[in-house]
Tab-separated table of C-alpha atoms (C1' of nucleotides) in Angstrom:
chain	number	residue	atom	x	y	z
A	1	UNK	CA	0.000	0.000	0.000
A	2	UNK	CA	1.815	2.800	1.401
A	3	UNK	CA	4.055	5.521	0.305
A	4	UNK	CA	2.698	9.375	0.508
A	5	UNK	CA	-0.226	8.980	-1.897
A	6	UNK	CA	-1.947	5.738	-0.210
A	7	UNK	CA	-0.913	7.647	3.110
A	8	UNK	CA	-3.274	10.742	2.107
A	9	UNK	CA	-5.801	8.060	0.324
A	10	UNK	CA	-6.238	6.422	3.731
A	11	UNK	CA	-6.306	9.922	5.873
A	12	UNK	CA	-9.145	11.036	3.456
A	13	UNK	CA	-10.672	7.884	4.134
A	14	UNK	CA	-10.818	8.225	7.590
A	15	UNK	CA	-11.621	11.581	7.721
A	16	UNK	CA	-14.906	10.930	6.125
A	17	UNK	CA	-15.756	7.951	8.304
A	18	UNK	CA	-14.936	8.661	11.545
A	19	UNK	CA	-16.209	12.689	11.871
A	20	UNK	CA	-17.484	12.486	15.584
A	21	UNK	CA	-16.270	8.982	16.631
A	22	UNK	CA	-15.682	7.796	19.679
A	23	UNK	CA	-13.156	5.389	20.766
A	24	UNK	CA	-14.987	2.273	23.650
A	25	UNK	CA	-12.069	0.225	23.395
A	26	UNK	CA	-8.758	-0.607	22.119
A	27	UNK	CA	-7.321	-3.870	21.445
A	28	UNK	CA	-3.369	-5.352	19.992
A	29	UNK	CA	-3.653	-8.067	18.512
A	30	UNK	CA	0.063	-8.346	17.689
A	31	UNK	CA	2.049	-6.538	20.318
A	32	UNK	CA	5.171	-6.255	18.319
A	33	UNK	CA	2.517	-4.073	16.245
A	34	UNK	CA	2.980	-1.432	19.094
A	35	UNK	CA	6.383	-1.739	20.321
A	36	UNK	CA	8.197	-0.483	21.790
A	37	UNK	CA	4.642	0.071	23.527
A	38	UNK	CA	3.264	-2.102	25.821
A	39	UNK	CA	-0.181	-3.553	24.539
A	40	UNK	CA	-1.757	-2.480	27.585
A	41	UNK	CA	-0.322	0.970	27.286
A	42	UNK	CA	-1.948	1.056	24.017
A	43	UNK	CA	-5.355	-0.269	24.882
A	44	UNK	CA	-5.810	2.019	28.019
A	45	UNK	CA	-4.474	5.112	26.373
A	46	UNK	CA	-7.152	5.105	23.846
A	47	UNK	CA	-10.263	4.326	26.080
A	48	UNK	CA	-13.009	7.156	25.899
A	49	UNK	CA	-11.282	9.390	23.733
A	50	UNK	CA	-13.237	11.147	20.511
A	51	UNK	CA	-11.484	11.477	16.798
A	52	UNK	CA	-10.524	15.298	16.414
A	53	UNK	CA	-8.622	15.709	13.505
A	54	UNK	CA	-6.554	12.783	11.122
A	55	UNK	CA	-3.490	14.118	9.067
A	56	UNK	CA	-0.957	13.355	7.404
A	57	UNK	CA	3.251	13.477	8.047
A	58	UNK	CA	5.050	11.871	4.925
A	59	UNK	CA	3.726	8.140	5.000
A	60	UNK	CA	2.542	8.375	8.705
A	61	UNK	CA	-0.674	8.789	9.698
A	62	UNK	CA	-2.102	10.586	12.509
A	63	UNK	CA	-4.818	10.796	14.643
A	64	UNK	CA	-5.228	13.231	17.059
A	65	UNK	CA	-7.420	12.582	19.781
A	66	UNK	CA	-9.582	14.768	22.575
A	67	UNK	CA	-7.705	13.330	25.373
A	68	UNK	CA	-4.292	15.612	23.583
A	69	UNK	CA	-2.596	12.073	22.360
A	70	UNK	CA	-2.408	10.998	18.907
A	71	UNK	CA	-2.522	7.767	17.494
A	72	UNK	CA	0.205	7.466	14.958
A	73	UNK	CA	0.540	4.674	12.386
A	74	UNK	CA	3.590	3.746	10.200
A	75	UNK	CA	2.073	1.772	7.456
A	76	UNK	CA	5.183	-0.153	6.944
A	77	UNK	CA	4.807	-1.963	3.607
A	78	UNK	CA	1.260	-3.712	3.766
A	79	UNK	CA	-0.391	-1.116	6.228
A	80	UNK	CA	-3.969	-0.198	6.004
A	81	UNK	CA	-6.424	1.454	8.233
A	82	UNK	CA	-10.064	1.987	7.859
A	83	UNK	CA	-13.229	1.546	9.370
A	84	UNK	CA	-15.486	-1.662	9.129
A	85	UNK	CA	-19.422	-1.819	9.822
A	86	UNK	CA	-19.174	-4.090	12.599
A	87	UNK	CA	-16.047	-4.059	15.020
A	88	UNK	CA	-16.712	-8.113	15.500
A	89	UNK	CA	-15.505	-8.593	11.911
A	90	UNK	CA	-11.697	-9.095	12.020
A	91	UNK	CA	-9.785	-9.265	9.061
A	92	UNK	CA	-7.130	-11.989	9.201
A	93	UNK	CA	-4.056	-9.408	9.496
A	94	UNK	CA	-5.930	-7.027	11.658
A	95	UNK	CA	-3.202	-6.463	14.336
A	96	UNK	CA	-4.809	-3.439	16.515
A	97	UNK	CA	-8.182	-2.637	16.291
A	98	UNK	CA	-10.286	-0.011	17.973
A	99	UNK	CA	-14.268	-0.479	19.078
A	100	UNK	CA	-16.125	2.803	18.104
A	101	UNK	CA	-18.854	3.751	20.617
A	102	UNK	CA	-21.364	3.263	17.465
A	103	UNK	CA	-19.993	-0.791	17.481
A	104	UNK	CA	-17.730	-0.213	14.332
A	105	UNK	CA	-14.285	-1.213	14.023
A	106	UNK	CA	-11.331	0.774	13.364
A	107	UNK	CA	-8.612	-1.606	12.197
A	108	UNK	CA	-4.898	-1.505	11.406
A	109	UNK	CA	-4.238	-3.975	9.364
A	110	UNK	CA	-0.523	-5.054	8.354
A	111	UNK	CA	-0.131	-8.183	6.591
A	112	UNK	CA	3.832	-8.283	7.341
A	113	UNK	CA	3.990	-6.440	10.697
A	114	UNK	CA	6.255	-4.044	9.334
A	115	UNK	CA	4.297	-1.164	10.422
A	116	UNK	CA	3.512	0.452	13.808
A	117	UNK	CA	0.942	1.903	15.982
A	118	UNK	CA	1.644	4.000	18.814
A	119	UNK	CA	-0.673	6.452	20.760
A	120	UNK	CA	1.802	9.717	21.892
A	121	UNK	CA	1.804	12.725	23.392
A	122	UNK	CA	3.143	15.411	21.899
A	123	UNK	CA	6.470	15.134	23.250
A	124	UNK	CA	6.527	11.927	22.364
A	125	UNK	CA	5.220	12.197	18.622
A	126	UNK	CA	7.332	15.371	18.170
A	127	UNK	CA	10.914	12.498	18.756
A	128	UNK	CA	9.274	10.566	16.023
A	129	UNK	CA	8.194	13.526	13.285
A	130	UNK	CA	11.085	16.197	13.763
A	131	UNK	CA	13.417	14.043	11.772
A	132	UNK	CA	11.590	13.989	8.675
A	133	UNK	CA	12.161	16.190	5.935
A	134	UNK	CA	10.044	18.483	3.847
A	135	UNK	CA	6.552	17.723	2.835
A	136	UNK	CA	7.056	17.567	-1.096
A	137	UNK	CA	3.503	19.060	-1.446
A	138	UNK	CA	3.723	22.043	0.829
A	139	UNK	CA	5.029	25.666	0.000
A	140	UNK	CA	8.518	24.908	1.461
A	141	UNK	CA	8.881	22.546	-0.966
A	142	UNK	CA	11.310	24.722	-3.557
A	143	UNK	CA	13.635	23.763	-6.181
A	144	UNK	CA	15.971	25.829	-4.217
A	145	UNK	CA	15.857	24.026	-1.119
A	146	UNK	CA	16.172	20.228	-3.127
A	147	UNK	CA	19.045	21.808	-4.261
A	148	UNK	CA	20.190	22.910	-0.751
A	149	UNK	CA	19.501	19.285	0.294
A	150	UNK	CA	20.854	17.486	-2.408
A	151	UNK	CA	23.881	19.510	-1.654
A	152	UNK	CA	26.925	17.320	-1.076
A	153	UNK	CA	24.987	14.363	-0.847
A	154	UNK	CA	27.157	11.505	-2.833
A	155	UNK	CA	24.567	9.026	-2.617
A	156	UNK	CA	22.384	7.730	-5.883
A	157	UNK	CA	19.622	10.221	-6.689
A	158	UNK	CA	17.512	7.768	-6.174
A	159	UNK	CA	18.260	6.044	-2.579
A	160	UNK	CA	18.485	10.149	-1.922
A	161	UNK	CA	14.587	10.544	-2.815
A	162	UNK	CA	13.772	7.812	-0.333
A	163	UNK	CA	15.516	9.200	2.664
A	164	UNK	CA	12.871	10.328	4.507
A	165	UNK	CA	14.894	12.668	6.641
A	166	UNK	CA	15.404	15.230	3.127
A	167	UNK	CA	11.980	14.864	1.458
A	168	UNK	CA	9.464	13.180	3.228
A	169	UNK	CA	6.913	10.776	1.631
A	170	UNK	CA	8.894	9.138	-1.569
A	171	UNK	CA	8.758	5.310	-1.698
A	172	UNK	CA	10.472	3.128	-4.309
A	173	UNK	CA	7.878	3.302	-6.195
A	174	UNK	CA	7.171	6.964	-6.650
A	175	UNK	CA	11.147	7.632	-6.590
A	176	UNK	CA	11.472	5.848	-9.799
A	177	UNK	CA	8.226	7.483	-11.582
A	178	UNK	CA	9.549	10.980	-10.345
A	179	UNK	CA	13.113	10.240	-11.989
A	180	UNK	CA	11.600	8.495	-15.407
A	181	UNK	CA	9.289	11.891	-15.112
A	182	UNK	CA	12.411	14.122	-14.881
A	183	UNK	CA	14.486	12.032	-17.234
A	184	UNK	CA	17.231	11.581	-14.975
A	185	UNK	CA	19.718	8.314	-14.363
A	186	UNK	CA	19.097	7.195	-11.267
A	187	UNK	CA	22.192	6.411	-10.800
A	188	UNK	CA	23.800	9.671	-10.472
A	189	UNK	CA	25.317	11.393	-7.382
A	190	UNK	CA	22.579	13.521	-5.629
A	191	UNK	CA	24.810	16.238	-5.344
A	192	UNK	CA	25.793	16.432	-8.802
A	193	UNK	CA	22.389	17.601	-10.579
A	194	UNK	CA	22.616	21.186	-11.145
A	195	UNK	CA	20.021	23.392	-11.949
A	196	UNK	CA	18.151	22.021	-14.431
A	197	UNK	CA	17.941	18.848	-13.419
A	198	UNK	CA	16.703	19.688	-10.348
A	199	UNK	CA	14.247	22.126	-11.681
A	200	UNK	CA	12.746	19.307	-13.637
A	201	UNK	CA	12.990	16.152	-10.591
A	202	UNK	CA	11.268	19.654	-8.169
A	203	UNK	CA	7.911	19.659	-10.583
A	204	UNK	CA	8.559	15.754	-11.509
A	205	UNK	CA	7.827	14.884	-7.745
A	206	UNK	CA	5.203	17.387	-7.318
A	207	UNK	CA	3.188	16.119	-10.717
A	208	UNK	CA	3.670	12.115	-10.048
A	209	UNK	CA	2.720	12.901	-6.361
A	210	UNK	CA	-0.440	14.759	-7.384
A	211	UNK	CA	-1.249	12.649	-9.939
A	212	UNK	CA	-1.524	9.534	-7.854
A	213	UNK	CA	-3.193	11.005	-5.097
A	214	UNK	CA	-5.575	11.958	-7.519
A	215	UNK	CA	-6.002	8.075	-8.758
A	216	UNK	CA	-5.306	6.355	-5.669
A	217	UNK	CA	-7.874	8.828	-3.596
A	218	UNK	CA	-10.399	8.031	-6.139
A	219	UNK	CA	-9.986	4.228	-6.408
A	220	UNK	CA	-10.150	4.038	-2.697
A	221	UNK	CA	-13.112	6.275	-2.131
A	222	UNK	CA	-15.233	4.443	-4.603
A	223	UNK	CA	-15.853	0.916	-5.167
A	224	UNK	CA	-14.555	-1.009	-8.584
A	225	UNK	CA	-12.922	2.519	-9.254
A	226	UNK	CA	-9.841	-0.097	-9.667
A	227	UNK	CA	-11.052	-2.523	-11.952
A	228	UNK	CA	-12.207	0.523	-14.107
A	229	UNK	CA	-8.234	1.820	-14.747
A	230	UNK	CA	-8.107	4.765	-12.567
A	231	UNK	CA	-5.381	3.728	-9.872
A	232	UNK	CA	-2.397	4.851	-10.463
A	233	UNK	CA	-0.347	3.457	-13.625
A	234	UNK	CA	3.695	3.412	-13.346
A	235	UNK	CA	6.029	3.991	-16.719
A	236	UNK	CA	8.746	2.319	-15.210
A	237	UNK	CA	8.112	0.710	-11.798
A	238	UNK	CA	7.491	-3.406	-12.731
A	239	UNK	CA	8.221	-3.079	-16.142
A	240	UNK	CA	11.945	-5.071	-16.557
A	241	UNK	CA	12.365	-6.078	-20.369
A	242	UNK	CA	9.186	-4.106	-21.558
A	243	UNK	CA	9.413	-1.063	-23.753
A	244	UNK	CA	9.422	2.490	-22.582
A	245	UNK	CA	6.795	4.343	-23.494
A	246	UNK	CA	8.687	7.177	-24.796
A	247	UNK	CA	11.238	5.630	-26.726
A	248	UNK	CA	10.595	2.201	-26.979
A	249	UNK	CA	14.159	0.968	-24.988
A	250	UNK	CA	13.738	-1.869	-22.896
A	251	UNK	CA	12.967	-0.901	-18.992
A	252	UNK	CA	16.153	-1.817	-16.900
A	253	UNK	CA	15.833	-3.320	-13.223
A	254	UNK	CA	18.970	-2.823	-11.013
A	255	UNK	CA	19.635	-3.137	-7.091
A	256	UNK	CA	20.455	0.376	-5.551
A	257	UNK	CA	20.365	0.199	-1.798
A	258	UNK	CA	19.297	-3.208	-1.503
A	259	UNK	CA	15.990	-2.415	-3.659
A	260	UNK	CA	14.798	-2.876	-6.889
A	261	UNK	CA	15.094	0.507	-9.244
A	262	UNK	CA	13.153	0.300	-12.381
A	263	UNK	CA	14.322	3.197	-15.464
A	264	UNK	CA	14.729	3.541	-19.437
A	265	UNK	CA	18.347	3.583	-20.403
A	266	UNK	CA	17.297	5.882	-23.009
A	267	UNK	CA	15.069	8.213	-21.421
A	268	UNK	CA	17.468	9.021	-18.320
A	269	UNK	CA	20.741	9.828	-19.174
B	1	DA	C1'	27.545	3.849	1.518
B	2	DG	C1'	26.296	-0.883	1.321
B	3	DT	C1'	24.178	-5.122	3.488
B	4	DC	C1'	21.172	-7.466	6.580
B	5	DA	C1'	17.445	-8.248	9.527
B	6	DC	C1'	12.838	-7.617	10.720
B	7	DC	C1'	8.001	-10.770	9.330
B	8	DT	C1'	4.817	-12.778	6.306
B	9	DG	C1'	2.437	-13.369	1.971
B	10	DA	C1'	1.975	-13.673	-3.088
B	11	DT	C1'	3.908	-15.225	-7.164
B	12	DT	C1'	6.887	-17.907	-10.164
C	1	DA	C1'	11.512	-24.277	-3.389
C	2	DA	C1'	12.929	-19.831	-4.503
C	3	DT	C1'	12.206	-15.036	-5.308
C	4	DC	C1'	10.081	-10.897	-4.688
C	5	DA	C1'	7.574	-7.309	-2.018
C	6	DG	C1'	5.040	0.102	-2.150
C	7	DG	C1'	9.748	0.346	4.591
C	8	DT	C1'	13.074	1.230	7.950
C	9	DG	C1'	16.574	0.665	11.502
C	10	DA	C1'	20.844	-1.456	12.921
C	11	DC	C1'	25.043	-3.009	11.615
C	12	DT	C1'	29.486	-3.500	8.845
DNA sequence: AGTCACCTGATT
DNA sequence: AATCAGGTGACT
């Protein structure tokens, strides 16, 4: 699921169905779900509190609560949370789940247990989000200050894109769509794109980003939206040995940082 | 900067 | 049986 755009898919989500919920009860599942929580920390922290507000910080989602904590969830890779009809059904990966005073569920979901869910204060939730960089669809986000950050950075342009301490939000996936956008080698040292290049990977992350959201928000918010073609298609990502669609090369898959980086030798040079 | 480990499922 | 997986943190 889960880089920014299924993030802000799943916040939307939320937002629409759980405007005046109230938490009954909380229950882990899978207590390595919530470490380094305790599963009882979790469960009583939760108790009685009503839904204020749910956001969004890079892939993390947040929910801030009326008791002033706020449950945050790291999708990991096969993260989802949303809100069933009846809190007694429990999907097979359901790891923490939540009973809304109106007997729905709120479940996080996470197939591989890669993700987490932790209920903070603000203290606490400030450790975990001050370390992230720039939101790549906020104001801040300026081909100037890529530049700044791509500044003496010697690491592949690519591996760069998924730090989430520089830009926050870019997954493998979206990293290789925002190069193949910007027609540049993924390869190359961060800190060697000059101008240009970096005026062109600035607008390619903003469009791909948009442009999923758009899909992905869509598909989720409506059912068979899928099946119908609007998710989200990639040019590069998953498509070793077939053409590119601009010129027709063969799409290359290499390892870079111990994941799989899809581009068009001919395209991004 | 590169590799591995985390944990489990889907696909080949 | 083997490989791959949209993420990250810890470790060489």
């Amino acid at each position: 699921m889960p880089e920014l755009p299924e993030a802000e898919a799943v916040v939307r989500r939320l937002r629409r169905q759980t405007r005046g919920a109230v938490i009954a009860e909380a229950r882990v599942e899978r207590p390595r779900s919530v470490e380094p929580q305790t599963a009882e920390t979790v469960e009583s922290l939760a108790a009685g509190a009503s839904i204020k507000t749910v956001k969004r910080r890079g892939k993390q989602v947040l929910i801030r609560l009326s008791n002033g904590l706020t449950i945050r969830i790291h999708l990991g890779m096969t993260g989802d949370v949303y809100v069933v009809d009846d809190y007694r059904f429990r999907p097979v990966f359901a790891r923490v789940w939540f009973r809304l005073v109106s007997d729905r569920g709120l479940i996080f979901e996470d197939a591989r247990v890669l993700g987490h869910l932790n209920i903070y204060t603000d203290a606490e939730l400030a450790q975990v989000l001050d370390p992230l960089g720039v939101e790549p669809l906020s104001a801040e986000f300026t081909p100037a200050l890529l530049q700044q950050l791509a500044a003496g950075s010697r690491q592949p342009v690519k591996v760069f894109l998924m730090d989430q301490t520089k830009v926050a939000g870019l997954g493998n996936i979206y990293a290789a769509e925002a190069l193949f956008a910007a027609r540049i080698d993924p390869s190359r040292r961060a800190g060697s794109l000059r101008k240009t290049r970096i005026a062109r990977l600035h607008a390619a992350i903003i469009q791909i980003l948009s442009e999923a959201i758009d899909s992905t928000a869509t598909a989720y918010s409506r059912p068979g939206a899928f099946s119908e073609g609007e998710s989200f298609t990639p040019q590069v990502y998953g498509h070793e040995g077939e053409p590119c669609v601009l010129c027709r090369r063969r799409i290359r898959r290499i390892q870079q940082g111990g994941r799989s980086t899809y581009y068009c030798p001919g395209c991004q040079s």
